[in-house]
Amino acid sequence: MYLASVHRMSQHAEVDAPAGVLYGLIADALRWPVFLPPTVHVEQLEFDGESERLRMWVTANGEIRSWTTRRVLDPVAHRIDFRQEVLPRPMTSMGGSWTVEPRGPERSLVTLRNDFAVTDNARADVDWVKRATTANSRAALTNLRQLAERWRRLDDLVLSFEDTVLVNAPVEPVYDFLHRFGDRSDAVPGATGIDIAEHGPGVQLMTVELAGANGTARTTESVRIGFPHAGRIVYKDIRDTEQPALLAAHAGEWSVEPNAWGSGVTVVARHHAVLDEDGVRERYGDGADAVRVAREALRARLTQESGVALRMAKEHAEGAPVRAA
């Protein structure tokens, strides 16, 4: 009988932050889309206080991969063990651990360990997983260090909010408009072009070209994942050429929710973002006032952008013919 070869990898980083802060960032997987660059979206399927099952979508070597994983959390030991349950080919197993060791009152060592096996131990597949794991681990640890070392002011740099609109229409035409966003080049304020490409079932890559000030141009790319039966589209920005950058990370969701009173739907635009502290400083200067002004400016901009799409979705759906049952 063939025994799969198990490959083991580890990376670590020293961080000027308390161990509890680092552990908290790692434990809060639902915020990984704005905490860890490779993570696009996380759905919590189960949680009993000690263990959880997660469905995750992650970028890997430029591709979008998805899997289900179980994590066991130990806040006392500052350790999280994980093991993937449903894996994409060619992997046959993947797991590992996060450990955070205190090195002083405000200094820690965080280590990410991975082990994996692939079908027939094929060299090309092993190399592919090693490249993806190395790059993603490095990106995750780098971002965790940057976030944790700002722990005293992190609450001011992270923001979440939502905007809504009532639509007198069923779920389907609203979701259809949001899913086919690229059909309207004016769906994003200032856009000179929108392109949406399908990257597998329910997964899209949306590229937006924007006209900037003084003849400059800006390009954004975001991954979108659709859940048509739930009336949801989640997304994460994975590239933005804006300089200076005001956003360190941005993810969000379009949700079409039937109204409790049985008539029409509520469309919700949710935003989750982390401010880029260097970009804030370059635009608005130093200090708490600069961060406050940046938060207000960012929220106003994102509200304007999603507000245009919400109004268009309303106009599209309320003008769409009603389908026969």
Tab-separated table of N, CA, C and O in Angstrom, residues 29-118:
chain	number	residue	atom	x	y	z
A	29	ALA	N	-10.903	34.528	12.965
A	29	ALA	CA	-10.803	34.160	11.550
A	29	ALA	C	-11.799	34.901	10.665
A	29	ALA	O	-11.538	35.112	9.481
A	30	LEU	N	-12.934	35.303	11.209
A	30	LEU	CA	-13.926	35.992	10.390
A	30	LEU	C	-13.426	37.355	9.913
A	30	LEU	O	-13.964	37.905	8.937
A	31	ARG	N	-12.405	37.887	10.579
A	31	ARG	CA	-11.832	39.156	10.130
A	31	ARG	C	-10.534	38.961	9.349
A	31	ARG	O	-9.877	39.934	8.995
A	32	TRP	N	-10.193	37.711	9.043
A	32	TRP	CA	-8.992	37.471	8.255
A	32	TRP	C	-9.005	38.138	6.887
A	32	TRP	O	-7.937	38.510	6.386
A	33	PRO	N	-10.148	38.310	6.220
A	33	PRO	CA	-10.098	38.997	4.927
A	33	PRO	C	-9.462	40.392	4.993
A	33	PRO	O	-8.865	40.830	4.006
A	34	VAL	N	-9.571	41.094	6.128
A	34	VAL	CA	-8.899	42.387	6.243
A	34	VAL	C	-7.647	42.307	7.113
A	34	VAL	O	-6.922	43.292	7.223
A	35	PHE	N	-7.402	41.152	7.728
A	35	PHE	CA	-6.202	40.990	8.548
A	35	PHE	C	-5.076	40.286	7.799
A	35	PHE	O	-3.907	40.606	7.978
A	36	LEU	N	-5.414	39.291	6.958
A	36	LEU	CA	-4.404	38.478	6.280
A	36	LEU	C	-4.575	38.599	4.771
A	36	LEU	O	-5.634	38.235	4.232
A	37	PRO	N	-3.563	39.064	4.053
A	37	PRO	CA	-3.690	39.299	2.605
A	37	PRO	C	-4.170	38.113	1.791
A	37	PRO	O	-4.987	38.293	0.866
A	38	PRO	N	-3.736	36.860	2.048
A	38	PRO	CA	-4.180	35.764	1.167
A	38	PRO	C	-5.649	35.390	1.323
A	38	PRO	O	-6.217	34.758	0.431
A	39	THR	N	-6.278	35.741	2.457
A	39	THR	CA	-7.640	35.278	2.730
A	39	THR	C	-8.662	36.193	2.071
A	39	THR	O	-8.679	37.393	2.315
A	40	VAL	N	-9.534	35.599	1.257
A	40	VAL	CA	-10.575	36.362	0.566
A	40	VAL	C	-11.864	36.394	1.391
A	40	VAL	O	-12.481	37.441	1.573
A	41	HIS	N	-12.278	35.223	1.899
A	41	HIS	CA	-13.534	35.164	2.643
A	41	HIS	C	-13.517	33.951	3.562
A	41	HIS	O	-12.902	32.927	3.244
A	42	VAL	N	-14.207	34.076	4.714
A	42	VAL	CA	-14.322	32.995	5.677
A	42	VAL	C	-15.768	32.890	6.135
A	42	VAL	O	-16.388	33.895	6.489
A	43	GLU	N	-16.312	31.666	6.106
A	43	GLU	CA	-17.636	31.383	6.647
A	43	GLU	C	-17.478	30.447	7.842
A	43	GLU	O	-16.831	29.399	7.721
A	44	GLN	N	-18.032	30.815	8.979
A	44	GLN	CA	-17.983	29.935	10.148
A	44	GLN	C	-19.170	28.979	10.091
A	44	GLN	O	-20.327	29.391	10.165
A	45	LEU	N	-18.890	27.680	9.968
A	45	LEU	CA	-19.931	26.672	9.839
A	45	LEU	C	-20.368	26.118	11.190
A	45	LEU	O	-21.541	25.792	11.379
A	46	GLU	N	-19.426	25.991	12.124
A	46	GLU	CA	-19.719	25.482	13.468
A	46	GLU	C	-18.779	26.162	14.456
A	46	GLU	O	-17.648	26.506	14.110
A	47	PHE	N	-19.241	26.318	15.709
A	47	PHE	CA	-18.376	26.835	16.773
A	47	PHE	C	-18.985	26.458	18.109
A	47	PHE	O	-20.155	26.737	18.367
A	48	ASP	N	-18.179	25.800	18.966
A	48	ASP	CA	-18.683	25.399	20.275
A	48	ASP	C	-17.915	26.051	21.421
A	48	ASP	O	-18.031	25.630	22.570
A	49	GLY	N	-17.124	27.059	21.113
A	49	GLY	CA	-16.337	27.737	22.124
A	49	GLY	C	-14.903	27.258	22.187
A	49	GLY	O	-14.018	27.990	22.642
A	50	GLU	N	-14.658	26.024	21.753
A	50	GLU	CA	-13.308	25.475	21.761
A	50	GLU	C	-12.823	25.066	20.375
A	50	GLU	O	-11.634	25.136	20.082
A	51	SER	N	-13.735	24.617	19.539
A	51	SER	CA	-13.371	24.231	18.183
A	51	SER	C	-14.365	24.824	17.207
A	51	SER	O	-15.499	25.159	17.572
A	52	GLU	N	-13.934	24.956	15.965
A	52	GLU	CA	-14.796	25.526	14.932
A	52	GLU	C	-14.479	24.915	13.590
A	52	GLU	O	-13.368	24.419	13.356
A	53	ARG	N	-15.472	24.914	12.712
A	53	ARG	CA	-15.298	24.518	11.318
A	53	ARG	C	-15.484	25.757	10.471
A	53	ARG	O	-16.447	26.527	10.671
A	54	LEU	N	-14.568	25.943	9.513
A	54	LEU	CA	-14.569	27.129	8.676
A	54	LEU	C	-14.523	26.729	7.211
A	54	LEU	O	-13.831	25.774	6.836
A	55	ARG	N	-15.260	27.451	6.379
A	55	ARG	CA	-15.095	27.362	4.927
A	55	ARG	C	-14.312	28.600	4.510
A	55	ARG	O	-14.711	29.735	4.838
A	56	MET	N	-13.199	28.392	3.817
A	56	MET	CA	-12.291	29.483	3.502
A	56	MET	C	-12.034	29.558	2.002
A	56	MET	O	-11.943	28.527	1.326
A	57	TRP	N	-11.904	30.785	1.512
A	57	TRP	CA	-11.470	31.049	0.143
A	57	TRP	C	-10.176	31.850	0.238
A	57	TRP	O	-10.127	32.884	0.925
A	58	VAL	N	-9.141	31.369	-0.460
A	58	VAL	CA	-7.796	31.929	-0.292
A	58	VAL	C	-7.126	32.042	-1.654
A	58	VAL	O	-7.334	31.185	-2.532
A	59	THR	N	-6.322	33.089	-1.855
A	59	THR	CA	-5.499	33.173	-3.056
A	59	THR	C	-4.245	32.328	-2.847
A	59	THR	O	-3.632	32.357	-1.780
A	60	ALA	N	-3.873	31.567	-3.868
A	60	ALA	CA	-2.696	30.710	-3.796
A	60	ALA	C	-2.033	30.670	-5.164
A	60	ALA	O	-2.643	30.183	-6.131
A	61	ASN	N	-0.831	31.204	-5.252
A	61	ASN	CA	-0.113	31.268	-6.536
A	61	ASN	C	-0.978	31.882	-7.632
A	61	ASN	O	-0.981	31.427	-8.779
A	62	GLY	N	-1.735	32.918	-7.280
A	62	GLY	CA	-2.567	33.613	-8.256
A	62	GLY	C	-3.900	32.966	-8.537
A	62	GLY	O	-4.683	33.483	-9.333
A	63	GLU	N	-4.185	31.817	-7.913
A	63	GLU	CA	-5.466	31.137	-8.090
A	63	GLU	C	-6.319	31.317	-6.840
A	63	GLU	O	-5.821	31.654	-5.766
A	64	ILE	N	-7.629	31.098	-6.993
A	64	ILE	CA	-8.544	31.126	-5.858
A	64	ILE	C	-8.864	29.695	-5.486
A	64	ILE	O	-9.413	28.939	-6.286
A	65	ARG	N	-8.494	29.305	-4.268
A	65	ARG	CA	-8.750	27.955	-3.777
A	65	ARG	C	-9.693	28.030	-2.576
A	65	ARG	O	-9.686	29.021	-1.832
A	66	SER	N	-10.457	26.954	-2.378
A	66	SER	CA	-11.400	26.912	-1.260
A	66	SER	C	-11.297	25.567	-0.559
A	66	SER	O	-11.054	24.539	-1.211
A	67	TRP	N	-11.448	25.586	0.755
A	67	TRP	CA	-11.437	24.354	1.527
A	67	TRP	C	-12.193	24.543	2.836
A	67	TRP	O	-12.523	25.664	3.223
A	68	THR	N	-12.463	23.429	3.498
A	68	THR	CA	-13.089	23.435	4.820
A	68	THR	C	-12.059	22.949	5.831
A	68	THR	O	-11.353	21.973	5.582
A	69	THR	N	-11.958	23.646	6.938
A	69	THR	CA	-10.960	23.313	7.941
A	69	THR	C	-11.578	23.315	9.335
A	69	THR	O	-12.541	24.041	9.593
A	70	ARG	N	-11.023	22.496	10.208
A	70	ARG	CA	-11.414	22.503	11.615
A	70	ARG	C	-10.260	23.053	12.443
A	70	ARG	O	-9.109	22.656	12.258
A	71	ARG	N	-10.593	23.960	13.358
A	71	ARG	CA	-9.578	24.554	14.233
A	71	ARG	C	-9.931	24.270	15.692
A	71	ARG	O	-11.102	24.321	16.072
A	72	VAL	N	-8.909	24.003	16.493
A	72	VAL	CA	-9.046	23.848	17.940
A	72	VAL	C	-8.282	24.988	18.591
A	72	VAL	O	-7.076	25.144	18.367
A	73	LEU	N	-8.989	25.795	19.384
A	73	LEU	CA	-8.426	27.016	19.949
A	73	LEU	C	-8.081	26.813	21.423
A	73	LEU	O	-8.910	26.310	22.190
A	74	ASP	N	-6.882	27.236	21.802
A	74	ASP	CA	-6.429	27.161	23.189
A	74	ASP	C	-5.906	28.536	23.593
A	74	ASP	O	-4.711	28.837	23.426
A	75	PRO	N	-6.781	29.401	24.115
A	75	PRO	CA	-6.354	30.764	24.455
A	75	PRO	C	-5.364	30.819	25.611
A	75	PRO	O	-4.600	31.788	25.725
A	76	VAL	N	-5.355	29.804	26.477
A	76	VAL	CA	-4.416	29.795	27.603
A	76	VAL	C	-2.992	29.557	27.101
A	76	VAL	O	-2.041	30.249	27.483
A	77	ALA	N	-2.852	28.571	26.227
A	77	ALA	CA	-1.535	28.251	25.664
A	77	ALA	C	-1.192	29.118	24.461
A	77	ALA	O	-0.077	29.008	23.920
A	78	HIS	N	-2.125	29.964	24.028
A	78	HIS	CA	-1.927	30.785	22.833
A	78	HIS	C	-1.577	29.909	21.631
A	78	HIS	O	-0.615	30.158	20.903
A	79	ARG	N	-2.400	28.883	21.412
A	79	ARG	CA	-2.146	27.927	20.337
A	79	ARG	C	-3.444	27.604	19.606
A	79	ARG	O	-4.512	27.480	20.229
A	80	ILE	N	-3.357	27.471	18.294
A	80	ILE	CA	-4.486	27.049	17.468
A	80	ILE	C	-4.001	25.954	16.540
A	80	ILE	O	-3.068	26.156	15.753
A	81	ASP	N	-4.602	24.769	16.634
A	81	ASP	CA	-4.311	23.664	15.727
A	81	ASP	C	-5.389	23.615	14.655
A	81	ASP	O	-6.574	23.832	14.941
A	82	PHE	N	-4.992	23.323	13.437
A	82	PHE	CA	-5.966	23.261	12.344
A	82	PHE	C	-5.695	22.057	11.460
A	82	PHE	O	-4.569	21.592	11.325
A	83	ARG	N	-6.759	21.542	10.863
A	83	ARG	CA	-6.670	20.413	9.944
A	83	ARG	C	-7.762	20.553	8.906
A	83	ARG	O	-8.933	20.661	9.231
A	84	GLN	N	-7.358	20.601	7.630
A	84	GLN	CA	-8.327	20.721	6.558
A	84	GLN	C	-9.108	19.416	6.410
A	84	GLN	O	-8.519	18.330	6.472
A	85	GLU	N	-10.440	19.558	6.218
A	85	GLU	CA	-11.314	18.393	6.070
A	85	GLU	C	-11.699	18.145	4.615
A	85	GLU	O	-11.800	16.999	4.182
A	86	VAL	N	-11.948	19.184	3.887
A	86	VAL	CA	-12.288	19.071	2.468
A	86	VAL	C	-11.286	19.916	1.710
A	86	VAL	O	-11.219	21.131	1.889
A	87	LEU	N	-10.492	19.262	0.857
A	87	LEU	CA	-9.358	19.917	0.215
A	87	LEU	C	-9.489	19.911	-1.302
A	87	LEU	O	-10.046	18.986	-1.881
A	88	PRO	N	-8.951	20.944	-1.950
A	88	PRO	CA	-8.902	20.913	-3.413
A	88	PRO	C	-7.769	20.001	-3.883
A	88	PRO	O	-6.772	19.806	-3.196
A	89	ARG	N	-7.937	19.420	-5.053
A	89	ARG	CA	-6.853	18.633	-5.646
A	89	ARG	C	-5.652	19.537	-5.891
A	89	ARG	O	-5.828	20.719	-6.173
A	90	PRO	N	-4.443	19.030	-5.832
A	90	PRO	CA	-4.067	17.622	-5.657
A	90	PRO	C	-3.769	17.266	-4.188
A	90	PRO	O	-3.235	16.184	-3.935
A	91	MET	N	-4.072	18.138	-3.244
A	91	MET	CA	-3.726	17.870	-1.852
A	91	MET	C	-4.595	16.758	-1.280
A	91	MET	O	-5.796	16.705	-1.523
A	92	THR	N	-3.972	15.888	-0.511
A	92	THR	CA	-4.702	14.831	0.186
A	92	THR	C	-4.761	15.084	1.687
A	92	THR	O	-5.589	14.494	2.376
A	93	SER	N	-3.888	15.949	2.199
A	93	SER	CA	-3.962	16.351	3.602
A	93	SER	C	-3.249	17.687	3.760
A	93	SER	O	-2.323	18.013	3.006
A	94	MET	N	-3.716	18.463	4.728
A	94	MET	CA	-3.079	19.741	5.053
A	94	MET	C	-3.485	20.100	6.472
A	94	MET	O	-4.659	19.988	6.840
A	95	GLY	N	-2.527	20.503	7.265
A	95	GLY	CA	-2.830	20.918	8.634
A	95	GLY	C	-1.665	21.679	9.208
A	95	GLY	O	-0.717	22.035	8.501
A	96	GLY	N	-1.733	21.915	10.523
A	96	GLY	CA	-0.643	22.632	11.151
A	96	GLY	C	-1.079	23.313	12.428
A	96	GLY	O	-2.086	22.923	13.054
A	97	SER	N	-0.344	24.346	12.801
A	97	SER	CA	-0.646	25.048	14.043
A	97	SER	C	-0.114	26.470	14.000
A	97	SER	O	0.847	26.778	13.278
A	98	TRP	N	-0.770	27.325	14.778
A	98	TRP	CA	-0.277	28.652	15.127
A	98	TRP	C	0.099	28.603	16.605
A	98	TRP	O	-0.709	28.158	17.429
A	99	THR	N	1.282	29.058	16.952
A	99	THR	CA	1.655	29.181	18.356
A	99	THR	C	2.242	30.566	18.591
A	99	THR	O	2.976	31.094	17.736
A	100	VAL	N	1.902	31.139	19.740
A	100	VAL	CA	2.430	32.446	20.120
A	100	VAL	C	3.107	32.303	21.486
A	100	VAL	O	2.466	31.904	22.458
A	101	GLU	N	4.401	32.621	21.531
A	101	GLU	CA	5.168	32.498	22.770
A	101	GLU	C	5.523	33.892	23.288
A	101	GLU	O	6.113	34.691	22.551
A	102	PRO	N	5.188	34.192	24.542
A	102	PRO	CA	5.588	35.486	25.115
A	102	PRO	C	7.113	35.557	25.236
A	102	PRO	O	7.752	34.614	25.687
A	103	ARG	N	7.691	36.664	24.832
A	103	ARG	CA	9.117	36.917	24.985
A	103	ARG	C	9.368	38.150	25.846
A	103	ARG	O	10.456	38.698	25.836
A	104	GLY	N	8.332	38.578	26.551
A	104	GLY	CA	8.396	39.769	27.377
A	104	GLY	C	7.006	40.368	27.454
A	104	GLY	O	6.064	39.870	26.826
A	105	PRO	N	6.821	41.444	28.232
A	105	PRO	CA	5.486	42.040	28.375
A	105	PRO	C	4.880	42.481	27.040
A	105	PRO	O	3.671	42.393	26.844
A	106	GLU	N	5.728	42.950	26.131
A	106	GLU	CA	5.225	43.443	24.842
A	106	GLU	C	6.080	42.926	23.696
A	106	GLU	O	6.353	43.643	22.731
A	107	ARG	N	6.472	41.671	23.795
A	107	ARG	CA	7.225	41.044	22.707
A	107	ARG	C	6.843	39.574	22.638
A	107	ARG	O	6.689	38.905	23.665
A	108	SER	N	6.665	39.058	21.404
A	108	SER	CA	6.198	37.692	21.219
A	108	SER	C	6.880	37.066	20.010
A	108	SER	O	7.378	37.760	19.115
A	109	LEU	N	6.866	35.739	20.006
A	109	LEU	CA	7.297	34.972	18.847
A	109	LEU	C	6.103	34.180	18.345
A	109	LEU	O	5.522	33.376	19.079
A	110	VAL	N	5.721	34.412	17.085
A	110	VAL	CA	4.608	33.676	16.494
A	110	VAL	C	5.170	32.718	15.450
A	110	VAL	O	6.027	33.093	14.637
A	111	THR	N	4.719	31.467	15.501
A	111	THR	CA	5.190	30.434	14.580
A	111	THR	C	3.996	29.792	13.885
A	111	THR	O	3.019	29.417	14.531
A	112	LEU	N	4.102	29.682	12.572
A	112	LEU	CA	3.088	29.002	11.769
A	112	LEU	C	3.708	27.743	11.186
A	112	LEU	O	4.687	27.815	10.417
A	113	ARG	N	3.180	26.595	11.559
A	113	ARG	CA	3.662	25.306	11.054
A	113	ARG	C	2.617	24.695	10.122
A	113	ARG	O	1.420	24.770	10.398
A	114	ASN	N	3.090	24.104	9.047
A	114	ASN	CA	2.214	23.421	8.081
A	114	ASN	C	2.763	22.045	7.762
A	114	ASN	O	3.979	21.848	7.692
A	115	ASP	N	1.864	21.094	7.559
A	115	ASP	CA	2.237	19.801	6.990
A	115	ASP	C	1.231	19.457	5.905
A	115	ASP	O	0.053	19.813	6.000
A	116	PHE	N	1.691	18.809	4.855
A	116	PHE	CA	0.780	18.496	3.747
A	116	PHE	C	1.261	17.273	2.991
A	116	PHE	O	2.436	16.887	3.058
A	117	ALA	N	0.345	16.672	2.252
A	117	ALA	CA	0.659	15.577	1.331
A	117	ALA	C	-0.152	15.779	0.071
A	117	ALA	O	-1.243	16.366	0.097
A	118	VAL	N	0.376	15.306	-1.057
A	118	VAL	CA	-0.320	15.416	-2.331
A	118	VAL	C	-0.406	14.043	-2.980
A	118	VAL	O	0.344	13.120	-2.630
